[in-house]
């Protein structure tokens, strides 16, 4: 799959969320444990798309049930972030990635998590994780 998120040859569709900004209780330092801080989350999914292999099937039924619903992915991300304090950005990103892989159609997931209030002279600091099925 070579890190491709959309590929007709591999039968993949790219589903994504960009720039979700949420309050998160995250961090190891005492000042981070006193309250929430803003994080920005991006999620990229490579989703099995049988229609990609056959242009005649590409459109398929116009039904939400046949696709990975990015609204449902966003709700899951919100719930994971709201679940309680996490010490490491890596842990939170991993939890989101694992949750995305619970849908058997998701073949590859990349989660980018940025803490937006870490440094006065930097827009963000964070981590990206990529996990694949199997």
GROMACS .gro file of C-alpha atoms in nm:
model
  134
    1UNK     CA    1   0.000   0.000   0.000
    2UNK     CA    2   0.306   0.225   0.040
    3UNK     CA    3   0.135   0.501   0.240
    4UNK     CA    4  -0.117   0.581  -0.035
    5UNK     CA    5  -0.453   0.696   0.096
    6UNK     CA    6  -0.634   0.710  -0.238
    7UNK     CA    7  -0.548   0.469  -0.515
    8UNK     CA    8  -0.753   0.317  -0.794
    9UNK     CA    9  -0.492   0.042  -0.831
   10UNK     CA   10  -0.512  -0.051  -0.463
   11UNK     CA   11  -0.890   0.003  -0.444
   12UNK     CA   12  -0.867   0.282  -0.184
   13UNK     CA   13  -1.062   0.599  -0.114
   14UNK     CA   14  -0.919   0.881   0.102
   15UNK     CA   15  -1.145   0.996   0.387
   16UNK     CA   16  -1.014   1.276   0.607
   17UNK     CA   17  -1.080   1.528   0.883
   18UNK     CA   18  -0.878   1.849   0.886
   19UNK     CA   19  -0.809   2.093   1.165
   20UNK     CA   20  -1.037   1.968   1.445
   21UNK     CA   21  -0.955   2.196   1.739
   22UNK     CA   22  -1.063   2.051   2.071
   23UNK     CA   23  -0.991   2.115   2.439
   24UNK     CA   24  -0.783   1.826   2.572
   25UNK     CA   25  -0.655   1.738   2.914
   26UNK     CA   26  -0.307   1.637   2.807
   27UNK     CA   27   0.048   1.668   2.932
   28UNK     CA   28   0.305   1.559   3.188
   29UNK     CA   29   0.393   1.897   3.338
   30UNK     CA   30   0.209   2.033   3.645
   31UNK     CA   31   0.074   2.337   3.456
   32UNK     CA   32  -0.071   2.101   3.191
   33UNK     CA   33  -0.251   1.893   3.452
   34UNK     CA   34  -0.450   2.188   3.589
   35UNK     CA   35  -0.681   2.224   3.290
   36UNK     CA   36  -0.745   2.165   2.924
   37UNK     CA   37  -0.538   2.300   2.638
   38UNK     CA   38  -0.627   2.325   2.272
   39UNK     CA   39  -0.512   2.054   2.035
   40UNK     CA   40  -0.552   2.032   1.657
   41UNK     CA   41  -0.621   1.689   1.513
   42UNK     CA   42  -0.605   1.567   1.154
   43UNK     CA   43  -0.714   1.218   1.054
   44UNK     CA   44  -0.641   1.054   0.718
   45UNK     CA   45  -0.797   0.718   0.635
   46UNK     CA   46  -0.729   0.483   0.344
   47UNK     CA   47  -1.063   0.309   0.303
   48UNK     CA   48  -1.141   0.002   0.093
   49UNK     CA   49  -1.334   0.120  -0.213
   50UNK     CA   50  -1.442  -0.164  -0.441
   51UNK     CA   51  -1.569   0.091  -0.694
   52UNK     CA   52  -1.216   0.225  -0.745
   53UNK     CA   53  -1.123  -0.094  -0.927
   54UNK     CA   54  -1.415  -0.073  -1.170
   55UNK     CA   55  -1.528   0.263  -1.305
   56UNK     CA   56  -1.872   0.119  -1.379
   57UNK     CA   57  -1.918   0.057  -1.004
   58UNK     CA   58  -1.748   0.376  -0.889
   59UNK     CA   59  -2.065   0.570  -0.816
   60UNK     CA   60  -2.248   0.286  -0.644
   61UNK     CA   61  -2.551   0.340  -0.427
   62UNK     CA   62  -2.585   0.690  -0.289
   63UNK     CA   63  -2.617   0.555   0.066
   64UNK     CA   64  -2.423   0.653   0.378
   65UNK     CA   65  -2.401   0.291   0.492
   66UNK     CA   66  -2.162   0.204   0.207
   67UNK     CA   67  -1.893   0.454   0.311
   68UNK     CA   68  -1.693   0.541   0.620
   69UNK     CA   69  -1.889   0.831   0.769
   70UNK     CA   70  -1.652   1.115   0.860
   71UNK     CA   71  -1.918   1.255   1.095
   72UNK     CA   72  -1.899   0.930   1.293
   73UNK     CA   73  -1.517   0.946   1.288
   74UNK     CA   74  -1.532   1.304   1.422
   75UNK     CA   75  -1.771   1.199   1.701
   76UNK     CA   76  -1.536   0.917   1.798
   77UNK     CA   77  -1.237   1.154   1.806
   78UNK     CA   78  -1.431   1.397   2.028
   79UNK     CA   79  -1.524   1.117   2.268
   80UNK     CA   80  -1.166   0.990   2.294
   81UNK     CA   81  -1.030   1.340   2.359
   82UNK     CA   82  -1.300   1.407   2.621
   83UNK     CA   83  -1.246   1.074   2.802
   84UNK     CA   84  -0.996   1.214   3.054
   85UNK     CA   85  -0.639   1.321   3.112
   86UNK     CA   86  -0.368   1.166   2.895
   87UNK     CA   87  -0.003   1.228   2.969
   88UNK     CA   88   0.139   1.190   2.616
   89UNK     CA   89   0.028   1.324   2.279
   90UNK     CA   90   0.149   0.993   2.134
   91UNK     CA   91  -0.097   0.802   2.354
   92UNK     CA   92  -0.390   1.014   2.244
   93UNK     CA   93  -0.295   0.986   1.876
   94UNK     CA   94  -0.259   0.607   1.911
   95UNK     CA   95  -0.602   0.576   2.074
   96UNK     CA   96  -0.759   0.764   1.785
   97UNK     CA   97  -0.575   0.551   1.528
   98UNK     CA   98  -0.683   0.225   1.694
   99UNK     CA   99  -1.044   0.345   1.707
  100UNK     CA  100  -1.038   0.423   1.335
  101UNK     CA  101  -0.906   0.074   1.255
  102UNK     CA  102  -1.208  -0.079   1.431
  103UNK     CA  103  -1.393  -0.024   1.102
  104UNK     CA  104  -1.279  -0.317   0.887
  105UNK     CA  105  -1.291  -0.104   0.572
  106UNK     CA  106  -1.011   0.120   0.703
  107UNK     CA  107  -0.678  -0.013   0.578
  108UNK     CA  108  -0.444   0.268   0.686
  109UNK     CA  109  -0.480   0.560   0.927
  110UNK     CA  110  -0.261   0.861   0.996
  111UNK     CA  111  -0.336   1.082   1.296
  112UNK     CA  112  -0.161   1.415   1.349
  113UNK     CA  113  -0.203   1.575   1.690
  114UNK     CA  114  -0.069   1.925   1.761
  115UNK     CA  115  -0.063   2.103   2.096
  116UNK     CA  116  -0.134   2.466   2.011
  117UNK     CA  117  -0.028   2.638   2.333
  118UNK     CA  118   0.315   2.489   2.404
  119UNK     CA  119   0.554   2.758   2.281
  120UNK     CA  120   0.501   3.131   2.238
  121UNK     CA  121   0.729   3.131   1.934
  122UNK     CA  122   0.585   2.823   1.755
  123UNK     CA  123   0.239   2.760   1.612
  124UNK     CA  124   0.232   2.405   1.746
  125UNK     CA  125   0.423   2.099   1.860
  126UNK     CA  126   0.302   1.747   1.824
  127UNK     CA  127   0.319   1.401   1.678
  128UNK     CA  128   0.198   1.200   1.381
  129UNK     CA  129   0.131   0.827   1.393
  130UNK     CA  130   0.045   0.596   1.107
  131UNK     CA  131  -0.100   0.250   1.156
  132UNK     CA  132  -0.221  -0.010   0.909
  133UNK     CA  133  -0.449  -0.308   0.928
  134UNK     CA  134  -0.263  -0.639   0.951
   0.00000   0.00000   0.00000
